[in-house]
XYZ file of C-alpha atoms in Angstrom:
594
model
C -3.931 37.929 56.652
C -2.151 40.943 54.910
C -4.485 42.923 52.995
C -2.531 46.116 52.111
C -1.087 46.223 48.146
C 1.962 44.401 48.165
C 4.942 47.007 48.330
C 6.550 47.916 45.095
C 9.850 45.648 44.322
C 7.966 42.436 45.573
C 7.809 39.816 43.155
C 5.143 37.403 41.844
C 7.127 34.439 43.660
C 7.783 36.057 46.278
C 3.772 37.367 47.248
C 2.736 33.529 46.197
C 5.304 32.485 48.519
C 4.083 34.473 51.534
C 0.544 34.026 50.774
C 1.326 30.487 50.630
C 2.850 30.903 54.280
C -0.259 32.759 55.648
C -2.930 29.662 54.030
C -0.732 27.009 55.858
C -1.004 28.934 58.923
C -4.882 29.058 58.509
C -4.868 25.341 58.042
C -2.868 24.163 60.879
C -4.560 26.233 62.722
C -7.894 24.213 61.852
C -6.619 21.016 62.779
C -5.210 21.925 66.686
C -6.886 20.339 69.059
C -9.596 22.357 70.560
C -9.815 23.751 74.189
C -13.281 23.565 75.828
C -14.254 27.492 77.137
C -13.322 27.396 80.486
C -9.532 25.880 79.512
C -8.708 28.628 76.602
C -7.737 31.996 78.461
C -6.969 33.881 75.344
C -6.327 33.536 71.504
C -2.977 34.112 71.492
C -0.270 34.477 74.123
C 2.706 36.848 73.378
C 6.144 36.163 75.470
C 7.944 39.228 75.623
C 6.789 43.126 75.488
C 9.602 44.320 73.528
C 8.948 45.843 70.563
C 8.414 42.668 68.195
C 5.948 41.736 70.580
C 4.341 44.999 70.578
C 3.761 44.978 67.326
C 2.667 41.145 66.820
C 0.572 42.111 70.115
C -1.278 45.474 68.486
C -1.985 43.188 65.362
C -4.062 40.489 66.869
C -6.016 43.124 69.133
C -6.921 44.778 65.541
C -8.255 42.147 64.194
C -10.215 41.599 67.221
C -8.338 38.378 69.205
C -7.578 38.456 72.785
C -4.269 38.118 73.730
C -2.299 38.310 76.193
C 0.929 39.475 76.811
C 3.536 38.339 79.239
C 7.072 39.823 80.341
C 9.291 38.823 83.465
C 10.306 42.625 83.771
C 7.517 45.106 85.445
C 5.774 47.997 83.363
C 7.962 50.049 83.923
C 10.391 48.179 81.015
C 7.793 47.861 78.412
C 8.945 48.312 75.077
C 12.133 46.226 75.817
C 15.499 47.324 74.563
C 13.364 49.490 71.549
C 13.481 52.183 74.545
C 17.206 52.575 74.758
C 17.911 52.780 70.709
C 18.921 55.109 69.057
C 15.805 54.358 66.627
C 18.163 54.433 63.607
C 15.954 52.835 60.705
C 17.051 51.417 57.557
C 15.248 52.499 54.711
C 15.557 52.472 51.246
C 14.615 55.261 47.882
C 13.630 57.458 50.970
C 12.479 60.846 50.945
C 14.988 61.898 52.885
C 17.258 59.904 50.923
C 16.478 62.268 47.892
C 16.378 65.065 49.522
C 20.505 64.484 50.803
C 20.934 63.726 46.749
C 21.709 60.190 47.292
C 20.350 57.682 44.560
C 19.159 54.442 46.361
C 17.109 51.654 44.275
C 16.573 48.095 45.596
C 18.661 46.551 43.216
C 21.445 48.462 44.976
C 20.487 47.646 48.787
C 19.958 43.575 47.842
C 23.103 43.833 46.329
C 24.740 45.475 49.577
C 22.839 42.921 51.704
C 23.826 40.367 49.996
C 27.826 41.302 49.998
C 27.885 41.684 53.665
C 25.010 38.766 54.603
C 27.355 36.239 52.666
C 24.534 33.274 53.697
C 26.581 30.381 52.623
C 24.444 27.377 54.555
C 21.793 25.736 52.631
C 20.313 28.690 50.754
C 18.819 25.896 48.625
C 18.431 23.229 50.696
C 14.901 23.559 52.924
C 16.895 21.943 56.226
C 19.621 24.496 55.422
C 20.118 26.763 58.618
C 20.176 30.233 55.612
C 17.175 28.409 53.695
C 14.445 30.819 54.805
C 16.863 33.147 56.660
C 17.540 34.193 53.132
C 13.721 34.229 52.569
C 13.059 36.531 54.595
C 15.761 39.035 53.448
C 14.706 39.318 50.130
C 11.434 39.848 52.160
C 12.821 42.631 54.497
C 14.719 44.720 51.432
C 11.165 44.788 49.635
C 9.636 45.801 52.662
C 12.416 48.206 53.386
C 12.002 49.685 49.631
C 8.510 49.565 49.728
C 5.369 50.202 52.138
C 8.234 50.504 55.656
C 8.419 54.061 55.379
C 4.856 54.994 54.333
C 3.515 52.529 56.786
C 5.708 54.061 60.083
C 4.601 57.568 58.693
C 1.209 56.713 58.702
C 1.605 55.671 62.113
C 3.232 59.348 62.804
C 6.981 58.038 63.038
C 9.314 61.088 61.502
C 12.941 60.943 60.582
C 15.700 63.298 61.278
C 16.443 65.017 57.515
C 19.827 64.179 57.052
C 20.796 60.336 56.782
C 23.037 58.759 58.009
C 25.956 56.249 56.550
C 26.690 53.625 58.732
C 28.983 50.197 58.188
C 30.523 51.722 54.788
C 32.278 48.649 53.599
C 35.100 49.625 52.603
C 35.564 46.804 50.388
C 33.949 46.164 46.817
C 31.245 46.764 45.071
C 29.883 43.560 46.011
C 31.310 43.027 49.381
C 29.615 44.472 52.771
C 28.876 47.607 53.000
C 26.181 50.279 52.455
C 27.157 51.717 49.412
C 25.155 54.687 50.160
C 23.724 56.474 53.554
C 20.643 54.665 54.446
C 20.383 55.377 58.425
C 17.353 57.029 59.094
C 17.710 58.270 62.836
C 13.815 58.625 64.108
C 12.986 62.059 65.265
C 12.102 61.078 68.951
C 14.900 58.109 68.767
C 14.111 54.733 70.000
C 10.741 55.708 72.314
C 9.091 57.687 69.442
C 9.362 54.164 67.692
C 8.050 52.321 70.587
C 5.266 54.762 71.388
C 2.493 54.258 68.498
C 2.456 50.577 69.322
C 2.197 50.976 72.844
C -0.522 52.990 72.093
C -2.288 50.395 70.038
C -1.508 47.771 72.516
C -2.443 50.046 75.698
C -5.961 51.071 73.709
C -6.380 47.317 73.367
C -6.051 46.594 76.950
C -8.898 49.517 77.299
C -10.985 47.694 74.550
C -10.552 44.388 76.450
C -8.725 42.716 74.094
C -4.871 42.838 75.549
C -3.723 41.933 79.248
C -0.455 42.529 80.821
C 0.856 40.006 83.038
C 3.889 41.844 83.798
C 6.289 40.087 86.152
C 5.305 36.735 84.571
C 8.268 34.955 83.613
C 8.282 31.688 81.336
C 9.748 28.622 82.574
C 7.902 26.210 79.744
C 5.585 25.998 77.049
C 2.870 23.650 77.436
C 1.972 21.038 74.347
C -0.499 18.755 74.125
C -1.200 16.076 71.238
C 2.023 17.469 69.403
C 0.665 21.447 69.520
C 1.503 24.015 71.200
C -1.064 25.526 73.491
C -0.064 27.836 76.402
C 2.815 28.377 78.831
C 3.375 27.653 82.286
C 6.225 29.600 84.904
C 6.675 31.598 88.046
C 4.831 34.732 89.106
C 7.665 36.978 90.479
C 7.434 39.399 93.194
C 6.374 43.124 92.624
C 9.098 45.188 92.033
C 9.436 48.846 91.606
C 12.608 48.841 89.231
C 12.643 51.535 87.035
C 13.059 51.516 83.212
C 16.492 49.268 82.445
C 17.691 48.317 86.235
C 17.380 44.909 87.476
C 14.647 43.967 89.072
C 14.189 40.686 91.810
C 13.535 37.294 90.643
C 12.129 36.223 94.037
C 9.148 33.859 92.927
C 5.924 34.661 94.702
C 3.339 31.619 92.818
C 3.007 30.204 89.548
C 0.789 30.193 86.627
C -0.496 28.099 83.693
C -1.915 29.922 80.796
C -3.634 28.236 77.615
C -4.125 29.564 74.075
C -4.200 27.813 70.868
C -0.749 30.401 69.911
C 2.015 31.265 71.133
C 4.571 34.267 69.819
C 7.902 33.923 71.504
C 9.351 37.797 71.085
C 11.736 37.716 73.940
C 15.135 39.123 72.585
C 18.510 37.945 72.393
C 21.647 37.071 74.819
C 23.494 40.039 74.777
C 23.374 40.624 78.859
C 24.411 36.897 79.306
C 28.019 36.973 78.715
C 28.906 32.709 79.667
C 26.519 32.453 76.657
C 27.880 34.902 74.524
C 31.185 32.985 75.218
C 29.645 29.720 74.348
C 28.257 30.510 71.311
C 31.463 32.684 70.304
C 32.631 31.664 66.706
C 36.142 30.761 65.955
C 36.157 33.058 63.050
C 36.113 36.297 65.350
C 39.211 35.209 67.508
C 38.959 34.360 70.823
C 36.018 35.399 73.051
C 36.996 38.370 75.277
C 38.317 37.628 78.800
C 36.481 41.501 79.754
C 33.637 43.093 77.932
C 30.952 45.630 78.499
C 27.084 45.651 78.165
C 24.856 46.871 75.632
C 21.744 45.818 76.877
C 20.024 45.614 79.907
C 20.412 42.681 82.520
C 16.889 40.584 81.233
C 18.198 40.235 77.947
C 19.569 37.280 79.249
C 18.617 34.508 76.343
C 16.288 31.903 78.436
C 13.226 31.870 76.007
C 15.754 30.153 73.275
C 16.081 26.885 75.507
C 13.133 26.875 76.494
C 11.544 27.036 73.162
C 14.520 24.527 71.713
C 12.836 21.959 74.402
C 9.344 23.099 73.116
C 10.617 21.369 69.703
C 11.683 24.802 68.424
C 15.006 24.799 65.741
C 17.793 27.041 66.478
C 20.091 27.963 63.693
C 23.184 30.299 63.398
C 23.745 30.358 67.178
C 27.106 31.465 66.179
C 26.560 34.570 64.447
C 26.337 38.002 66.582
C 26.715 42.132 66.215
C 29.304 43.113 69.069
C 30.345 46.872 68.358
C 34.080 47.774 69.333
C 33.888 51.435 70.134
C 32.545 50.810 73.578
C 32.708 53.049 76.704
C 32.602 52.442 80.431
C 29.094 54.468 81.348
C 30.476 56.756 84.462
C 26.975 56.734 85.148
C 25.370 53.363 84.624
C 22.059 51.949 84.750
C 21.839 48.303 84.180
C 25.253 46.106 85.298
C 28.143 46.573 82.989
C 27.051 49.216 81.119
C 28.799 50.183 77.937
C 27.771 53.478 75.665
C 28.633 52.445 72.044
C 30.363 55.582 70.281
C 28.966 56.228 66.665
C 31.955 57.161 65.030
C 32.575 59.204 61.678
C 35.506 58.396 59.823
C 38.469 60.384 60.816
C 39.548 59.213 64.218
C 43.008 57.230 63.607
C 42.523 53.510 64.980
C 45.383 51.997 66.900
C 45.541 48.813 68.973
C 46.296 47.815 72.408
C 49.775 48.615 71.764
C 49.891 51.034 69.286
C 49.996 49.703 66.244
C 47.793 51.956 63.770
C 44.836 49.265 62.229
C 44.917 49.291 58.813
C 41.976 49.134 56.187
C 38.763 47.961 56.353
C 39.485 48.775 60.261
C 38.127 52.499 60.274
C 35.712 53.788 62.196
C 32.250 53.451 60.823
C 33.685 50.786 58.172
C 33.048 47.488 58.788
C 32.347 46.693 62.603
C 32.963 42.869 62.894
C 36.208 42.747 61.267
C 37.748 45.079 63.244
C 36.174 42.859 66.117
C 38.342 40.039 64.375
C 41.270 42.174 64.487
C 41.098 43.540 67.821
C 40.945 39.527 69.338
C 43.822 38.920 67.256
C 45.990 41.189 69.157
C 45.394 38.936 72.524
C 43.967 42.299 74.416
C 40.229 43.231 74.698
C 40.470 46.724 73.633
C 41.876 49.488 71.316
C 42.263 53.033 70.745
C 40.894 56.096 69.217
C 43.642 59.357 68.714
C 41.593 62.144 67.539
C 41.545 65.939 68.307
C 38.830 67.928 69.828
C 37.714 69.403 66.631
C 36.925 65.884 65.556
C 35.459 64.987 68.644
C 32.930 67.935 68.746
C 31.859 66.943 65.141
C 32.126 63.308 64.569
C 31.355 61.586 68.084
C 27.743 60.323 68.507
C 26.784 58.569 71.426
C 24.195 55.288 71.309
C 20.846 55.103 73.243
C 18.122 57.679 73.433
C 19.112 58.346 76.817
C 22.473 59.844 75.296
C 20.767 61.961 72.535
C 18.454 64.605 74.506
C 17.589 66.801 71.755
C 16.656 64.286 69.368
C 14.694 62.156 71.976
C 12.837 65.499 73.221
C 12.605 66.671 69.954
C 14.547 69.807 71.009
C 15.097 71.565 67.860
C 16.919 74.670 69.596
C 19.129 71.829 71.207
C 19.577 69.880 68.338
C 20.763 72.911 66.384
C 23.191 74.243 69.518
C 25.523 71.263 67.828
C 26.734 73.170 65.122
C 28.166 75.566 67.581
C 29.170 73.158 70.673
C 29.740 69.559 71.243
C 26.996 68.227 72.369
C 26.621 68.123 76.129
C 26.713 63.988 76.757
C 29.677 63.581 74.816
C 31.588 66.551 77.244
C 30.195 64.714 79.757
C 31.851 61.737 78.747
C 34.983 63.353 78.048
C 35.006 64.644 81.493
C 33.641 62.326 83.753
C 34.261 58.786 81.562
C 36.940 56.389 82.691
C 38.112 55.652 79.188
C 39.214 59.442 77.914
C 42.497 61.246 78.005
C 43.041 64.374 77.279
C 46.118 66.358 77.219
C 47.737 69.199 75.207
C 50.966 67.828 73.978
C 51.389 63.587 72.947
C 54.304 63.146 75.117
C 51.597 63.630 77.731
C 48.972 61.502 76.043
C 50.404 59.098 75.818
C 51.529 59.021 79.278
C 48.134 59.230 80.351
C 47.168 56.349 77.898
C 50.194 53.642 79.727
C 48.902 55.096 83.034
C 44.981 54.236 82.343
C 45.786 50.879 81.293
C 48.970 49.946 83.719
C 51.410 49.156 81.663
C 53.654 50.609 78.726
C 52.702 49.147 76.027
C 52.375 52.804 74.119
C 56.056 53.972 72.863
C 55.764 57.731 72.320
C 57.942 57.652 68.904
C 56.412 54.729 67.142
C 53.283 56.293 67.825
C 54.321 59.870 66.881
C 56.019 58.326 63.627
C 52.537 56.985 62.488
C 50.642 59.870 62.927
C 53.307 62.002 61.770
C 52.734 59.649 58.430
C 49.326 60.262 58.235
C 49.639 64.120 58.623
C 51.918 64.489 55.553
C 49.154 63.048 53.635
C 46.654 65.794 54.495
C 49.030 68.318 52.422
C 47.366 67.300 48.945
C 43.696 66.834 48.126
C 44.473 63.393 46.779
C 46.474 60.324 48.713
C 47.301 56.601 49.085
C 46.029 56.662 52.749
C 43.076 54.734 52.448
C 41.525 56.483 55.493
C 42.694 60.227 54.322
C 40.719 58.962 51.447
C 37.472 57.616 53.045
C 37.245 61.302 54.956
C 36.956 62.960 51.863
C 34.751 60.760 50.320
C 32.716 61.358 53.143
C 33.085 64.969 52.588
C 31.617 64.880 49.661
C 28.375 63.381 50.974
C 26.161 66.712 52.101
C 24.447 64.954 54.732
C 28.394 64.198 56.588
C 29.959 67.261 55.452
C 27.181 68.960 57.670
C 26.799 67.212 60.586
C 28.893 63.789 60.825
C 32.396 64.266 59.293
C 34.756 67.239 60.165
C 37.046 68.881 57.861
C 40.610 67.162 56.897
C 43.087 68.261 59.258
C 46.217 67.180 60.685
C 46.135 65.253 64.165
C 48.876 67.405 64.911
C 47.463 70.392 64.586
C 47.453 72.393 67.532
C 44.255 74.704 66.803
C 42.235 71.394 66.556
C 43.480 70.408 70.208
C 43.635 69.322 72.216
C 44.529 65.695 71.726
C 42.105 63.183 72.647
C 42.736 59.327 73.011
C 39.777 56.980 74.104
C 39.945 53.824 75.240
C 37.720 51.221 73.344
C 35.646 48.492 75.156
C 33.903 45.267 72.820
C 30.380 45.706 73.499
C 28.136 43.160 73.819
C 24.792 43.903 71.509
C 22.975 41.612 69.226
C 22.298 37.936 68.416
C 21.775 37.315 64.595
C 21.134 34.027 64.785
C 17.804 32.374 66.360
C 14.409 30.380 66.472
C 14.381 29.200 62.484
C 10.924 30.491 61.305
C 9.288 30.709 57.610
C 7.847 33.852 56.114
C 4.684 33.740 58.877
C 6.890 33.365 61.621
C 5.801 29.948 62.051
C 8.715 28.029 64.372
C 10.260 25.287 62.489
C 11.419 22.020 63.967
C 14.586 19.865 63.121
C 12.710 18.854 60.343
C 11.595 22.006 58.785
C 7.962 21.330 59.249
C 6.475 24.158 61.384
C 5.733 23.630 65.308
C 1.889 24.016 65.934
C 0.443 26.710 67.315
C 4.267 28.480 68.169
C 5.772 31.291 66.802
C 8.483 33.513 67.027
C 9.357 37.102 66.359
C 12.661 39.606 66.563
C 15.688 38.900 68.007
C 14.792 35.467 69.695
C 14.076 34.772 65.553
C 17.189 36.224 64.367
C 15.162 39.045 63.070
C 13.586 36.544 60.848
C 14.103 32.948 59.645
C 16.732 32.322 62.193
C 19.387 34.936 60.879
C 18.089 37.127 58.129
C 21.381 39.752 58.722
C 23.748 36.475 57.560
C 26.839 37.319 59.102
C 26.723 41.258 59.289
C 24.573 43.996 59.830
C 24.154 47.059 57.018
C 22.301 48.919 60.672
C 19.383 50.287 61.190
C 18.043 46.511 60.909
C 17.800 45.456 64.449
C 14.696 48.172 65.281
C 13.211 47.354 61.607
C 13.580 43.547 61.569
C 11.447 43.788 64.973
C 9.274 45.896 62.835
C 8.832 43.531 60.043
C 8.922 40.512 61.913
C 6.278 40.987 64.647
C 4.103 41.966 62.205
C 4.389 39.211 60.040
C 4.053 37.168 63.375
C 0.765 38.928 64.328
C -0.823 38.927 60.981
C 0.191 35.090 60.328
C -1.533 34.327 64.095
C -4.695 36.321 63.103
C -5.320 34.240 60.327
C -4.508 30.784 62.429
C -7.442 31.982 64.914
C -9.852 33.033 62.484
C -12.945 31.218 62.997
């Protein structure tokens, strides 16, 4: 059971609500079944060594259980798709916050949360599929306003000073959006997030309290008198795969395991496009005939129909984060895989053929609508126009694998961007499939009809747009609603220095050359999930909670089966992980106390 203070924001109902969670825990667990000795190999068993399952694992080896912890993938993958972040962390009041002069308060991130969330299915209603998925983001903005920050930094997790501003809205006050920056990139990226729980969980396999069985893939979860209480599946071959590549699924024996929990932390379905397709909602246009990968090959979604079977609920299957500003990797590790450019806002946005998107539809604005807008235009992909100049400043490239000097911790590197683009995005440029770059746009845009095969690019309607926006740059004030959104952005400290470049015309030959880049959907993130109460508990089709099973991260929809509603604000995806693996853990250490 939590014993820290509760973190400042939470309120009375809410701590009597979780505490409440954590009790009922304790008291199921008192009335499983029991296993003789010789049948019970562990206290709890943990499905998945991503980073939920890190941290639900290095929780119960604390507080003294044995677990152990299975993964289909070999060690060389642990720490799942954590790894490959960029280890962008939403946080709230932060230090770093205050040090940029931004003004955060709680007040202000529930209301953003709930503006873009927009839960709208049963909020009230305990069978409702946003009943505790709403729960558990009023749970997740305290925790992100409270004890998230002190808690990581305690654990030696640093941040990179200046914050970033992702999904901006663009809308209303109350609408979606982060009204302010709140994207806290860690200094180290995704593996310096990773790395203090592996270190927990590897000192707990040299205490005797953790095992790996790596290469252990689940095929069922065993029940018996109505509770949950072990897993069965294949043993696959050895394999020597390195970090992210696929690895064999040639099955070399099978296993049983029993313990009275189980913590299903196995990720989402972004790799498995046929169910990305199937669970594709209407809302978003029609699924993608080609898209790229975000994630590598095992995040294939099996875990969710195999814990449906188990009696497990699964709720918002049709809510997911698919990012638009992919690239073709020229050098790819896993099948299909896509870089996700993190835009700033002064790229101009035109579709397949050429007509300029209009607002919210900027970069860095508000990700899934664009998505709708994009599918609503019958092709799969859009375009960036943008200039060098912007390029150099405003391009950031997803994964710690793309960000050197922050994942080193290269200072000297780090600062060589003031000076230079950074080297992977030149790379890019140079070597990726989806960039153009020419000196005039009579050229460009003959090099844009020629990468795609066709013509569906007209030189003058394109030249009359940007032409449009151009004249707009002349005075500091404008209707263009994205001419506007780059100078608010300039007046942030934290963009003006390292994420937005200054206003300049398109046009303008000294910011050449011209640039156009060819944008890929990109699979990513399921937001919907295993329906689960503030322990992590899995609930059933009646709400009551499955003995013995739990369920944590993105299998969970990051909590309660969805706690991101329809949208992301970012920085959520590493943090809900965060949160809920350790409300997992702590919830199955009190269901094994003795």
């Amino acid at each position: 059971m939590q014993k820290q203070p509760a973190p400042a924001g939470i309120t009375r109902r809410h701590a009597l609500t979780v505490t409440g969670g954590m009790v009922a825990a304790a008291t199921i667990a008192q009335s499983m079944p029991a296993f003789a000795a010789e049948s019970q190999e562990a206290d709890a068993i943990v499905v998945g060594h991503g980073l939920a399952g890190l941290v639900a694992t290095a929780e119960l080896a604390a507080a003294g259980r044995k677990v152990l912890l299975l993964d289909q993938e070999p060690e060389a993958s642990l720490g799942g798709q954590a790894f490959w972040s960029f280890g962008g962390l939403f946080l709230v009041n932060s230090d770093e916050q205050r040090l940029m002069g931004v003004k955060d308060t709680h007040d202000l991130a529930w209301q953003d949360w709930l503006g873009t969330a927009g839960f709208d299915r049963g909020l009230d209603d305990p069978s409702g599929q946003d009943h505790w998925a709403y729960k558990w983001a009023e749970s997740y903005v305290d925790f992100a306003s409270g004890e998230k920050r002190s808690w990581l930094a305690g654990l030696g997790v640093q941040w990179f000073p200046i914050v970033g501003w992702a999904e901006r809205g663009g809308g209303l006050a109350d609408g979606p959006g982060n009204s302010v920056p709140r994207f806290h990139v860690t200094w180290g990226t995704g593996p310096a997030v990773v790395e203090p729980f592996e270190k927990k969980v590897r000192a707990g396999v040299a205490d005797g309290k953790v095992t790996f069985k790596f290469r252990h893939r689940v095929d069922g979860i065993v029940t018996t008198g109505g509770a949950v209480t072990g897993v069965r599946g294949a043993i696959l071959e050895p394999s020597n795969a390195s970090r992210g590549k696929p690895s064999s699924r040639t099955e070399a024996g099978e296993f049983e395991l029993h313990a009275p929990v189980v913590i299903v932390t196995s990720g989402g379905i972004g790799a498995n496009h046929d169910l990305v397709r199937q669970n594709w909602p209407a809302r978003l246009g029609t699924p993608p005939k080609s898209m790229i990968t975000g994630v590598p090959a095992h995040v294939d979604g099996r875990m969710l129909a195999i814990t449906e079977k188990a009696g497990g609920r699964i709720v918002n299957p049709d809510r997911m984060w698919h990012y638009t500003e992919g690239l073709r990797n020229y050098d790819p590790i896993w099948p299909g895989h896509g870089i996700r450019i993190l835009p700033g806002p002064s790229s101009m946005w035109f579709d397949a053929t050429g007509r300029r998107f209009n607002s919210p539809d900027i970069p860095g604005y508000d990700t899934l609508h664009t998505l709708k807008s994009i599918t609503d235009t019958g092709y799969d992909y859009s375009w960036f126009v943008t200039t060098q100049k912007i390029l150099a400043k405003e391009f950031a490239l997803s994964g710690s694998e793309q960000n050197p000097d922050l994942t080193e911790k290269n200072i000297w590197m780090l600062l060589s961007r003031i000076w230079q683009t950074p080297e992977p995005i030149e790379k890019f440029k140079k070597n990726g499939v989806d960039f153009v770059v020419e000196t005039t746009l009579s050229e460009l845009v003959r090099g844009m009809n020629k990468l795609t095969g066709d013509s569906l690019i007209q030189l003058e309607d394109l030249k009359r747009q940007i032409d449009a926006r151009d004249r707009e740059i002349d005075n500091p004030y404008t209707k263009d609603v994205q001419v506007m959104g780059i100078r608010n952005a300039l007046a942030y400290p934290g963009d003006t220095l390292s994420r937005t470049a200054s206003a300049h015309k398109i046009m303008d030959s000294s910011a050449g050359p011209l640039i156009a880049v060819r944008l890929n959907i990109l699979t990513r993130k399921t937001l919907g999930g295993l329906q689960t109460d503030l322990s992590g508990r899995v609930l059933n089709a009646s709400g009551d909670p499955v003995p013995g099973l739990y369920a944590a991260g993105e299998v969970a929809g990051f909590g309660g089966g969805g706690v991101h509603g329809y949208r992301s604000l970012e920085g959520t995806f590493l943090g809900g992980c965060l949160f809920s693996g350790r409300q997992a853990g702590r919830a199955a250490v009190a269901a094994t106390a003795t």
